[in-house]
C-alpha cells in the first residue's frame, strides 16, 4: 500500500499546492490513499473569521508584499475534500489537520475538534510561548540544554491534558532548527520516555516525517533512538508522511521509511479512519 499521511495544500498559509493538483499527482504516482493535514497554529495565527482581524507577515520571493497568517478556512476545506472524494473515487482521501499546539491554545483546539469530523489529527509543537523555532526567537537567550528541555516539556504538558489526536508529528522537530547541533539523546531520554509512555497508554502514536531527507538531517525524524525507545516501550502505532508543501515533496521517501521501520523491528504502519488506526504489514 502506498500512502502519504502528512500533506499540505493551498489551505496552509505556507503552501500554494492546490488540493486538486495534489490528488492528480498522487493518482499519477499510483498512491492508494492520501490524508490532508493542513496547518492550524493558534497563538501565532488567526482564523479567517476572527473578529480581531487577520495577522500578516512580510511576503517572500514570488509572494505578495503582505501574506496572511491564517489558519485553515474550515468550511471551504471540508467542502473541497468532499468534492474531490466524489470526483476521484480511484483514491481514498482522508481528512485531517496538523494541530500546532501550545499549552495556552489547548481550549481553541478542543473547540475546533469538537466542531468537525476528522479521520486523523497530527499533534505537533511548532512554537513555544508563541516564539518560532525557525527564526531562532525561541532559542535566543537560552542554552541548548534549556531550549531542548523546554520544547519537550511543552509537549509533555500538552498531552497530559489534550487527548483528541492520532499521532505526535516530527517529535524531535527542534533538531531541525538547532544551530548548536544535535543535543545528546541520553540527556533528553527521561522526558522523551515520559512522553512516549503517555502516548502509548492513551492509545496514540507517532509519525515518521520523511522531510528529514530534504532538510539534510543525518537521522530520521524522529531519530532512530526515539523509534527504538518507542518500540521498547510497546509502541505500535506509526504513520509515515512526507510533510509535503510542493509537488516534489509528495510521497518522497515513503518506501525508504518502511524499510527503516522494518529494520528496527516494527511489523506494521498505520492509516486512520474516523480517528481509528488501521494496521498494514510492512
PDB file of C-alpha atoms in Angstrom:
ATOM      1  CA  UNK A   1       0.000   0.000   0.000  1.00  0.00           C
ATOM      2  CA  UNK A   2       1.292   3.444  -0.950  1.00  0.00           C
ATOM      3  CA  UNK A   3       0.010   6.338   1.126  1.00  0.00           C
ATOM      4  CA  UNK A   4       1.122   9.737   2.435  1.00  0.00           C
ATOM      5  CA  UNK A   5      -0.199  10.910   5.802  1.00  0.00           C
ATOM      6  CA  UNK A   6       1.269  14.412   6.108  1.00  0.00           C
ATOM      7  CA  UNK A   7       0.221  16.620   3.201  1.00  0.00           C
ATOM      8  CA  UNK A   8      -0.231  20.406   2.940  1.00  0.00           C
ATOM      9  CA  UNK A   9      -2.133  22.340   0.288  1.00  0.00           C
ATOM     10  CA  UNK A  10      -3.226  25.898  -0.501  1.00  0.00           C
ATOM     11  CA  UNK A  11      -5.247  25.769   2.725  1.00  0.00           C
ATOM     12  CA  UNK A  12      -1.966  26.051   4.673  1.00  0.00           C
ATOM     13  CA  UNK A  13      -0.528  29.545   4.661  1.00  0.00           C
ATOM     14  CA  UNK A  14       2.957  28.213   3.846  1.00  0.00           C
ATOM     15  CA  UNK A  15       1.864  26.247   0.761  1.00  0.00           C
ATOM     16  CA  UNK A  16       0.384  27.102  -2.636  1.00  0.00           C
ATOM     17  CA  UNK A  17      -0.022  23.476  -3.796  1.00  0.00           C
ATOM     18  CA  UNK A  18      -3.656  23.203  -4.996  1.00  0.00           C
ATOM     19  CA  UNK A  19      -5.530  20.366  -3.333  1.00  0.00           C
ATOM     20  CA  UNK A  20      -6.861  19.002  -6.617  1.00  0.00           C
ATOM     21  CA  UNK A  21      -3.352  19.001  -8.101  1.00  0.00           C
ATOM     22  CA  UNK A  22      -2.178  17.009  -5.082  1.00  0.00           C
ATOM     23  CA  UNK A  23      -4.820  14.388  -5.838  1.00  0.00           C
ATOM     24  CA  UNK A  24      -3.947  14.254  -9.545  1.00  0.00           C
ATOM     25  CA  UNK A  25      -0.254  13.868  -8.696  1.00  0.00           C
ATOM     26  CA  UNK A  26      -0.988  11.195  -6.100  1.00  0.00           C
ATOM     27  CA  UNK A  27      -3.033   9.221  -8.622  1.00  0.00           C
ATOM     28  CA  UNK A  28      -0.256   9.512 -11.207  1.00  0.00           C
ATOM     29  CA  UNK A  29       2.135   8.166  -8.568  1.00  0.00           C
ATOM     30  CA  UNK A  30      -0.285   5.239  -8.074  1.00  0.00           C
ATOM     31  CA  UNK A  31      -0.952   6.199  -4.479  1.00  0.00           C
ATOM     32  CA  UNK A  32      -3.730   4.202  -2.805  1.00  0.00           C
ATOM     33  CA  UNK A  33      -4.631   6.693  -0.093  1.00  0.00           C
ATOM     34  CA  UNK A  34      -3.811  10.225   0.982  1.00  0.00           C
ATOM     35  CA  UNK A  35      -4.609  12.292   4.061  1.00  0.00           C
ATOM     36  CA  UNK A  36      -4.704  16.085   4.013  1.00  0.00           C
ATOM     37  CA  UNK A  37      -3.240  17.622   7.164  1.00  0.00           C
ATOM     38  CA  UNK A  38      -3.261  21.377   6.672  1.00  0.00           C
ATOM     39  CA  UNK A  39      -1.901  23.723   9.334  1.00  0.00           C
ATOM     40  CA  UNK A  40      -3.687  25.220  12.314  1.00  0.00           C
ATOM     41  CA  UNK A  41      -1.367  27.209  14.598  1.00  0.00           C
ATOM     42  CA  UNK A  42      -3.341  29.115  17.197  1.00  0.00           C
ATOM     43  CA  UNK A  43      -1.284  31.633  19.127  1.00  0.00           C
ATOM     44  CA  UNK A  44       0.610  32.989  16.138  1.00  0.00           C
ATOM     45  CA  UNK A  45      -2.198  32.697  13.551  1.00  0.00           C
ATOM     46  CA  UNK A  46      -5.873  33.537  13.471  1.00  0.00           C
ATOM     47  CA  UNK A  47      -8.927  32.042  11.829  1.00  0.00           C
ATOM     48  CA  UNK A  48     -10.295  33.727   8.706  1.00  0.00           C
ATOM     49  CA  UNK A  49     -13.408  34.883  10.557  1.00  0.00           C
ATOM     50  CA  UNK A  50     -11.609  36.088  13.697  1.00  0.00           C
ATOM     51  CA  UNK A  51     -13.239  39.285  14.987  1.00  0.00           C
ATOM     52  CA  UNK A  52      -9.784  40.717  15.712  1.00  0.00           C
ATOM     53  CA  UNK A  53      -8.931  40.647  12.018  1.00  0.00           C
ATOM     54  CA  UNK A  54      -6.037  38.992  10.218  1.00  0.00           C
ATOM     55  CA  UNK A  55      -2.350  38.999  11.143  1.00  0.00           C
ATOM     56  CA  UNK A  56       0.182  39.359   8.328  1.00  0.00           C
ATOM     57  CA  UNK A  57       3.798  38.546   7.621  1.00  0.00           C
ATOM     58  CA  UNK A  58       6.117  40.069   5.029  1.00  0.00           C
ATOM     59  CA  UNK A  59       5.887  38.213   1.730  1.00  0.00           C
ATOM     60  CA  UNK A  60       8.876  36.273   0.482  1.00  0.00           C
ATOM     61  CA  UNK A  61      10.158  35.844  -3.095  1.00  0.00           C
ATOM     62  CA  UNK A  62       7.268  35.383  -5.504  1.00  0.00           C
ATOM     63  CA  UNK A  63       4.664  36.238  -2.837  1.00  0.00           C
ATOM     64  CA  UNK A  64       2.514  39.342  -2.339  1.00  0.00           C
ATOM     65  CA  UNK A  65       4.010  42.061  -0.140  1.00  0.00           C
ATOM     66  CA  UNK A  66       1.765  41.009   2.750  1.00  0.00           C
ATOM     67  CA  UNK A  67       0.871  37.378   3.450  1.00  0.00           C
ATOM     68  CA  UNK A  68      -1.951  36.495   5.862  1.00  0.00           C
ATOM     69  CA  UNK A  69      -1.003  34.414   8.904  1.00  0.00           C
ATOM     70  CA  UNK A  70      -4.145  32.372   8.603  1.00  0.00           C
ATOM     71  CA  UNK A  71      -5.375  29.027   9.819  1.00  0.00           C
ATOM     72  CA  UNK A  72      -7.372  26.714   7.554  1.00  0.00           C
ATOM     73  CA  UNK A  73     -10.580  28.112   6.110  1.00  0.00           C
ATOM     74  CA  UNK A  74     -12.529  25.259   7.661  1.00  0.00           C
ATOM     75  CA  UNK A  75     -15.852  25.259   5.733  1.00  0.00           C
ATOM     76  CA  UNK A  76     -14.105  25.561   2.356  1.00  0.00           C
ATOM     77  CA  UNK A  77     -11.552  22.910   3.366  1.00  0.00           C
ATOM     78  CA  UNK A  78     -14.089  20.207   4.188  1.00  0.00           C
ATOM     79  CA  UNK A  79     -16.251  21.160   1.222  1.00  0.00           C
ATOM     80  CA  UNK A  80     -13.264  20.780  -1.125  1.00  0.00           C
ATOM     81  CA  UNK A  81     -12.301  17.406   0.323  1.00  0.00           C
ATOM     82  CA  UNK A  82     -15.851  16.103  -0.141  1.00  0.00           C
ATOM     83  CA  UNK A  83     -15.906  17.413  -3.715  1.00  0.00           C
ATOM     84  CA  UNK A  84     -12.612  15.677  -4.524  1.00  0.00           C
ATOM     85  CA  UNK A  85     -13.738  12.417  -2.918  1.00  0.00           C
ATOM     86  CA  UNK A  86     -16.660  12.333  -5.310  1.00  0.00           C
ATOM     87  CA  UNK A  87     -14.613  13.408  -8.322  1.00  0.00           C
ATOM     88  CA  UNK A  88     -11.718  10.983  -7.773  1.00  0.00           C
ATOM     89  CA  UNK A  89     -13.114   7.705  -6.383  1.00  0.00           C
ATOM     90  CA  UNK A  90      -9.980   5.852  -7.548  1.00  0.00           C
ATOM     91  CA  UNK A  91      -8.041   7.111  -4.497  1.00  0.00           C
ATOM     92  CA  UNK A  92      -9.027   7.089  -0.821  1.00  0.00           C
ATOM     93  CA  UNK A  93      -8.998  10.648   0.572  1.00  0.00           C
ATOM     94  CA  UNK A  94      -8.945  11.202   4.333  1.00  0.00           C
ATOM     95  CA  UNK A  95      -9.497  14.500   6.122  1.00  0.00           C
ATOM     96  CA  UNK A  96      -7.124  15.518   8.841  1.00  0.00           C
ATOM     97  CA  UNK A  97      -5.291  18.527  10.177  1.00  0.00           C
ATOM     98  CA  UNK A  98      -1.988  19.311  11.802  1.00  0.00           C
ATOM     99  CA  UNK A  99      -2.600  20.994  15.142  1.00  0.00           C
ATOM    100  CA  UNK A 100       0.460  23.106  16.030  1.00  0.00           C
ATOM    101  CA  UNK A 101      -0.367  23.145  19.707  1.00  0.00           C
ATOM    102  CA  UNK A 102       0.892  25.066  22.703  1.00  0.00           C
ATOM    103  CA  UNK A 103      -0.391  24.723  26.255  1.00  0.00           C
ATOM    104  CA  UNK A 104      -2.152  28.088  26.210  1.00  0.00           C
ATOM    105  CA  UNK A 105      -4.033  27.213  22.993  1.00  0.00           C
ATOM    106  CA  UNK A 106      -5.443  23.816  24.046  1.00  0.00           C
ATOM    107  CA  UNK A 107      -9.009  25.106  24.533  1.00  0.00           C
ATOM    108  CA  UNK A 108      -9.124  26.523  20.992  1.00  0.00           C
ATOM    109  CA  UNK A 109      -8.112  23.165  19.510  1.00  0.00           C
ATOM    110  CA  UNK A 110     -10.639  21.304  21.630  1.00  0.00           C
ATOM    111  CA  UNK A 111     -13.408  23.539  20.302  1.00  0.00           C
ATOM    112  CA  UNK A 112     -12.198  23.021  16.733  1.00  0.00           C
ATOM    113  CA  UNK A 113     -12.001  19.237  17.108  1.00  0.00           C
ATOM    114  CA  UNK A 114     -15.476  19.101  18.618  1.00  0.00           C
ATOM    115  CA  UNK A 115     -16.944  21.096  15.708  1.00  0.00           C
ATOM    116  CA  UNK A 116     -15.865  18.931  12.756  1.00  0.00           C
ATOM    117  CA  UNK A 117     -15.442  15.270  11.811  1.00  0.00           C
ATOM    118  CA  UNK A 118     -11.846  14.126  11.401  1.00  0.00           C
ATOM    119  CA  UNK A 119     -10.138  10.951  10.266  1.00  0.00           C
ATOM    120  CA  UNK A 120      -6.724  11.938  11.581  1.00  0.00           C
ATOM    121  CA  UNK A 121      -5.004  14.610  13.669  1.00  0.00           C
ATOM    122  CA  UNK A 122      -1.262  15.244  13.843  1.00  0.00           C
ATOM    123  CA  UNK A 123      -0.337  16.941  17.113  1.00  0.00           C
ATOM    124  CA  UNK A 124       2.808  18.988  16.561  1.00  0.00           C
ATOM    125  CA  UNK A 125       4.640  21.643  18.528  1.00  0.00           C
ATOM    126  CA  UNK A 126       5.805  24.367  16.121  1.00  0.00           C
ATOM    127  CA  UNK A 127       6.161  27.182  18.639  1.00  0.00           C
ATOM    128  CA  UNK A 128       6.541  27.602  22.387  1.00  0.00           C
ATOM    129  CA  UNK A 129       5.392  30.781  24.135  1.00  0.00           C
ATOM    130  CA  UNK A 130       4.353  31.985  20.654  1.00  0.00           C
ATOM    131  CA  UNK A 131       8.031  32.036  19.693  1.00  0.00           C
ATOM    132  CA  UNK A 132       9.091  30.397  16.426  1.00  0.00           C
ATOM    133  CA  UNK A 133      11.914  27.855  16.174  1.00  0.00           C
ATOM    134  CA  UNK A 134      12.890  28.612  12.570  1.00  0.00           C
ATOM    135  CA  UNK A 135      13.537  32.295  13.365  1.00  0.00           C
ATOM    136  CA  UNK A 136      15.547  31.309  16.483  1.00  0.00           C
ATOM    137  CA  UNK A 137      13.245  33.507  18.595  1.00  0.00           C
ATOM    138  CA  UNK A 138      12.544  30.564  20.899  1.00  0.00           C
ATOM    139  CA  UNK A 139      16.185  29.507  21.213  1.00  0.00           C
ATOM    140  CA  UNK A 140      17.545  33.043  21.670  1.00  0.00           C
ATOM    141  CA  UNK A 141      18.645  33.746  25.260  1.00  0.00           C
ATOM    142  CA  UNK A 142      18.541  30.068  26.218  1.00  0.00           C
ATOM    143  CA  UNK A 143      21.295  27.470  26.383  1.00  0.00           C
ATOM    144  CA  UNK A 144      20.992  24.409  24.157  1.00  0.00           C
ATOM    145  CA  UNK A 145      20.025  22.389  27.225  1.00  0.00           C
ATOM    146  CA  UNK A 146      17.348  24.908  28.214  1.00  0.00           C
ATOM    147  CA  UNK A 147      15.592  25.188  24.858  1.00  0.00           C
ATOM    148  CA  UNK A 148      15.651  21.451  24.203  1.00  0.00           C
ATOM    149  CA  UNK A 149      14.216  20.630  27.619  1.00  0.00           C
ATOM    150  CA  UNK A 150      11.655  23.438  27.376  1.00  0.00           C
ATOM    151  CA  UNK A 151      10.464  22.155  23.994  1.00  0.00           C
ATOM    152  CA  UNK A 152       9.843  18.620  25.254  1.00  0.00           C
ATOM    153  CA  UNK A 153       8.266  19.901  28.464  1.00  0.00           C
ATOM    154  CA  UNK A 154       5.691  21.784  26.377  1.00  0.00           C
ATOM    155  CA  UNK A 155       4.776  18.583  24.522  1.00  0.00           C
ATOM    156  CA  UNK A 156       4.562  16.643  27.781  1.00  0.00           C
ATOM    157  CA  UNK A 157       2.316  19.274  29.357  1.00  0.00           C
ATOM    158  CA  UNK A 158       0.032  19.282  26.306  1.00  0.00           C
ATOM    159  CA  UNK A 159      -0.524  15.524  26.075  1.00  0.00           C
ATOM    160  CA  UNK A 160      -1.198  15.236  29.798  1.00  0.00           C
ATOM    161  CA  UNK A 161      -4.336  17.282  29.086  1.00  0.00           C
ATOM    162  CA  UNK A 162      -5.257  17.014  25.403  1.00  0.00           C
ATOM    163  CA  UNK A 163      -6.268  13.595  24.056  1.00  0.00           C
ATOM    164  CA  UNK A 164      -8.040  14.173  20.724  1.00  0.00           C
ATOM    165  CA  UNK A 165      -5.164  13.460  18.379  1.00  0.00           C
ATOM    166  CA  UNK A 166      -3.834  10.477  16.428  1.00  0.00           C
ATOM    167  CA  UNK A 167      -0.049  10.820  16.371  1.00  0.00           C
ATOM    168  CA  UNK A 168       2.686  13.169  17.530  1.00  0.00           C
ATOM    169  CA  UNK A 169       4.248  14.841  14.497  1.00  0.00           C
ATOM    170  CA  UNK A 170       8.025  15.001  13.945  1.00  0.00           C
ATOM    171  CA  UNK A 171       8.578  14.566  17.684  1.00  0.00           C
ATOM    172  CA  UNK A 172      12.153  15.886  17.706  1.00  0.00           C
ATOM    173  CA  UNK A 173      11.369  18.850  15.426  1.00  0.00           C
ATOM    174  CA  UNK A 174      13.654  21.143  17.455  1.00  0.00           C
ATOM    175  CA  UNK A 175      16.667  19.351  15.927  1.00  0.00           C
ATOM    176  CA  UNK A 176      15.788  20.820  12.540  1.00  0.00           C
ATOM    177  CA  UNK A 177      16.385  24.332  13.893  1.00  0.00           C
ATOM    178  CA  UNK A 178      19.148  23.696  16.420  1.00  0.00           C
ATOM    179  CA  UNK A 179      22.154  25.746  15.303  1.00  0.00           C
ATOM    180  CA  UNK A 180      24.248  24.146  18.056  1.00  0.00           C
ATOM    181  CA  UNK A 181      23.960  20.677  16.545  1.00  0.00           C
ATOM    182  CA  UNK A 182      22.144  17.618  17.870  1.00  0.00           C
ATOM    183  CA  UNK A 183      21.699  17.662  21.629  1.00  0.00           C
ATOM    184  CA  UNK A 184      22.574  14.231  23.129  1.00  0.00           C
ATOM    185  CA  UNK A 185      19.625  11.852  23.190  1.00  0.00           C
ATOM    186  CA  UNK A 186      20.655  10.325  26.521  1.00  0.00           C
ATOM    187  CA  UNK A 187      20.227  13.696  28.243  1.00  0.00           C
ATOM    188  CA  UNK A 188      16.691  14.007  26.890  1.00  0.00           C
ATOM    189  CA  UNK A 189      15.742  10.347  27.187  1.00  0.00           C
ATOM    190  CA  UNK A 190      13.949  10.658  30.577  1.00  0.00           C
ATOM    191  CA  UNK A 191      11.472  13.291  29.371  1.00  0.00           C
ATOM    192  CA  UNK A 192      11.025  11.664  25.951  1.00  0.00           C
ATOM    193  CA  UNK A 193      10.304   8.383  27.755  1.00  0.00           C
ATOM    194  CA  UNK A 194       7.582  10.114  29.797  1.00  0.00           C
ATOM    195  CA  UNK A 195       6.037  11.481  26.596  1.00  0.00           C
ATOM    196  CA  UNK A 196       6.054   8.118  24.848  1.00  0.00           C
ATOM    197  CA  UNK A 197       4.626   6.322  27.863  1.00  0.00           C
ATOM    198  CA  UNK A 198       1.614   8.668  27.862  1.00  0.00           C
ATOM    199  CA  UNK A 199       1.232   8.337  24.088  1.00  0.00           C
ATOM    200  CA  UNK A 200       1.150   4.539  24.347  1.00  0.00           C
ATOM    201  CA  UNK A 201      -1.116   4.486  27.410  1.00  0.00           C
ATOM    202  CA  UNK A 202      -3.597   6.761  25.614  1.00  0.00           C
ATOM    203  CA  UNK A 203      -3.652   4.567  22.505  1.00  0.00           C
ATOM    204  CA  UNK A 204      -1.995   7.207  20.359  1.00  0.00           C
ATOM    205  CA  UNK A 205       1.025   7.004  18.052  1.00  0.00           C
ATOM    206  CA  UNK A 206       3.912   8.845  16.463  1.00  0.00           C
ATOM    207  CA  UNK A 207       4.721   9.700  12.876  1.00  0.00           C
ATOM    208  CA  UNK A 208       7.916   9.299  10.902  1.00  0.00           C
ATOM    209  CA  UNK A 209       8.297  12.521   8.947  1.00  0.00           C
ATOM    210  CA  UNK A 210      10.291  11.951   5.763  1.00  0.00           C
ATOM    211  CA  UNK A 211      11.150  15.644   5.332  1.00  0.00           C
ATOM    212  CA  UNK A 212      14.305  14.881   7.329  1.00  0.00           C
ATOM    213  CA  UNK A 213      15.826  13.959   3.948  1.00  0.00           C
ATOM    214  CA  UNK A 214      15.142  17.290   2.288  1.00  0.00           C
ATOM    215  CA  UNK A 215      16.239  19.220   5.382  1.00  0.00           C
ATOM    216  CA  UNK A 216      19.566  17.408   5.259  1.00  0.00           C
ATOM    217  CA  UNK A 217      19.273  15.827   8.703  1.00  0.00           C
ATOM    218  CA  UNK A 218      21.670  12.975   9.399  1.00  0.00           C
ATOM    219  CA  UNK A 219      18.985  10.900  11.121  1.00  0.00           C
ATOM    220  CA  UNK A 220      15.331  10.074  10.664  1.00  0.00           C
ATOM    221  CA  UNK A 221      12.700  12.268  12.307  1.00  0.00           C
ATOM    222  CA  UNK A 222      12.073  11.253  14.959  1.00  0.00           C
ATOM    223  CA  UNK A 223      15.539   9.807  15.407  1.00  0.00           C
ATOM    224  CA  UNK A 224      16.271   6.098  15.375  1.00  0.00           C
ATOM    225  CA  UNK A 225      16.929   6.356  19.113  1.00  0.00           C
ATOM    226  CA  UNK A 226      13.384   7.637  19.682  1.00  0.00           C
ATOM    227  CA  UNK A 227      11.912   4.997  17.382  1.00  0.00           C
ATOM    228  CA  UNK A 228      13.801   2.244  19.217  1.00  0.00           C
ATOM    229  CA  UNK A 229      12.641   3.575  22.589  1.00  0.00           C
ATOM    230  CA  UNK A 230       9.045   3.726  21.343  1.00  0.00           C
ATOM    231  CA  UNK A 231       9.250   0.101  20.264  1.00  0.00           C
ATOM    232  CA  UNK A 232      10.878  -0.985  23.548  1.00  0.00           C
ATOM    233  CA  UNK A 233       8.028   0.651  25.467  1.00  0.00           C
ATOM    234  CA  UNK A 234       5.457  -1.253  23.397  1.00  0.00           C
ATOM    235  CA  UNK A 235       4.534   1.422  20.865  1.00  0.00           C
ATOM    236  CA  UNK A 236       2.939   0.128  17.661  1.00  0.00           C
ATOM    237  CA  UNK A 237       1.007   2.993  16.063  1.00  0.00           C
ATOM    238  CA  UNK A 238       3.182   4.677  13.437  1.00  0.00           C
ATOM    239  CA  UNK A 239       2.233   6.753  10.416  1.00  0.00           C
ATOM    240  CA  UNK A 240       4.504   7.885   7.592  1.00  0.00           C
ATOM    241  CA  UNK A 241       4.213  11.306   5.983  1.00  0.00           C
ATOM    242  CA  UNK A 242       6.218  13.487   3.634  1.00  0.00           C
ATOM    243  CA  UNK A 243       5.176  16.841   5.157  1.00  0.00           C
ATOM    244  CA  UNK A 244       4.741  17.937   1.553  1.00  0.00           C
ATOM    245  CA  UNK A 245       4.155  21.559   0.600  1.00  0.00           C
ATOM    246  CA  UNK A 246       5.149  21.186  -3.059  1.00  0.00           C
ATOM    247  CA  UNK A 247       4.781  18.621  -5.830  1.00  0.00           C
ATOM    248  CA  UNK A 248       8.382  17.437  -5.474  1.00  0.00           C
ATOM    249  CA  UNK A 249       7.807  16.612  -1.777  1.00  0.00           C
ATOM    250  CA  UNK A 250       4.720  14.423  -2.236  1.00  0.00           C
ATOM    251  CA  UNK A 251       5.262  10.754  -1.441  1.00  0.00           C
ATOM    252  CA  UNK A 252       9.011  11.244  -1.055  1.00  0.00           C
ATOM    253  CA  UNK A 253      10.997   8.606   0.875  1.00  0.00           C
ATOM    254  CA  UNK A 254       7.887   6.697   1.967  1.00  0.00           C
ATOM    255  CA  UNK A 255       9.221   3.331   0.825  1.00  0.00           C
ATOM    256  CA  UNK A 256      12.655   4.009   2.331  1.00  0.00           C
ATOM    257  CA  UNK A 257      10.966   4.766   5.649  1.00  0.00           C
ATOM    258  CA  UNK A 258       9.043   1.498   5.550  1.00  0.00           C
ATOM    259  CA  UNK A 259      12.353  -0.304   5.077  1.00  0.00           C
ATOM    260  CA  UNK A 260      13.836   1.583   8.047  1.00  0.00           C
ATOM    261  CA  UNK A 261      10.910   0.674  10.307  1.00  0.00           C
ATOM    262  CA  UNK A 262      11.187  -2.974   9.294  1.00  0.00           C
ATOM    263  CA  UNK A 263      14.906  -2.882  10.018  1.00  0.00           C
ATOM    264  CA  UNK A 264      14.161  -1.517  13.509  1.00  0.00           C
ATOM    265  CA  UNK A 265      11.798  -4.419  14.185  1.00  0.00           C
ATOM    266  CA  UNK A 266       8.405  -2.845  13.539  1.00  0.00           C
ATOM    267  CA  UNK A 267       5.894  -5.103  11.822  1.00  0.00           C
ATOM    268  CA  UNK A 268       3.310  -2.569  10.638  1.00  0.00           C
ATOM    269  CA  UNK A 269       2.418   1.044   9.999  1.00  0.00           C
ATOM    270  CA  UNK A 270      -0.970   2.735  10.167  1.00  0.00           C
ATOM    271  CA  UNK A 271      -3.541   4.675   8.249  1.00  0.00           C
ATOM    272  CA  UNK A 272      -6.610   6.108  10.002  1.00  0.00           C
ATOM    273  CA  UNK A 273     -10.364   6.194   9.556  1.00  0.00           C
ATOM    274  CA  UNK A 274     -12.573   8.313  11.821  1.00  0.00           C
ATOM    275  CA  UNK A 275      -9.665   8.601  14.300  1.00  0.00           C
ATOM    276  CA  UNK A 276      -9.167   4.823  14.497  1.00  0.00           C
ATOM    277  CA  UNK A 277      -5.854   3.235  13.416  1.00  0.00           C
ATOM    278  CA  UNK A 278      -5.789   0.638  10.647  1.00  0.00           C
ATOM    279  CA  UNK A 279      -2.656  -1.546  10.575  1.00  0.00           C
ATOM    280  CA  UNK A 280      -0.790  -2.512   7.413  1.00  0.00           C
ATOM    281  CA  UNK A 281       2.017  -5.028   7.258  1.00  0.00           C
ATOM    282  CA  UNK A 282       5.433  -3.613   6.413  1.00  0.00           C
TER     283      UNK A 282
END
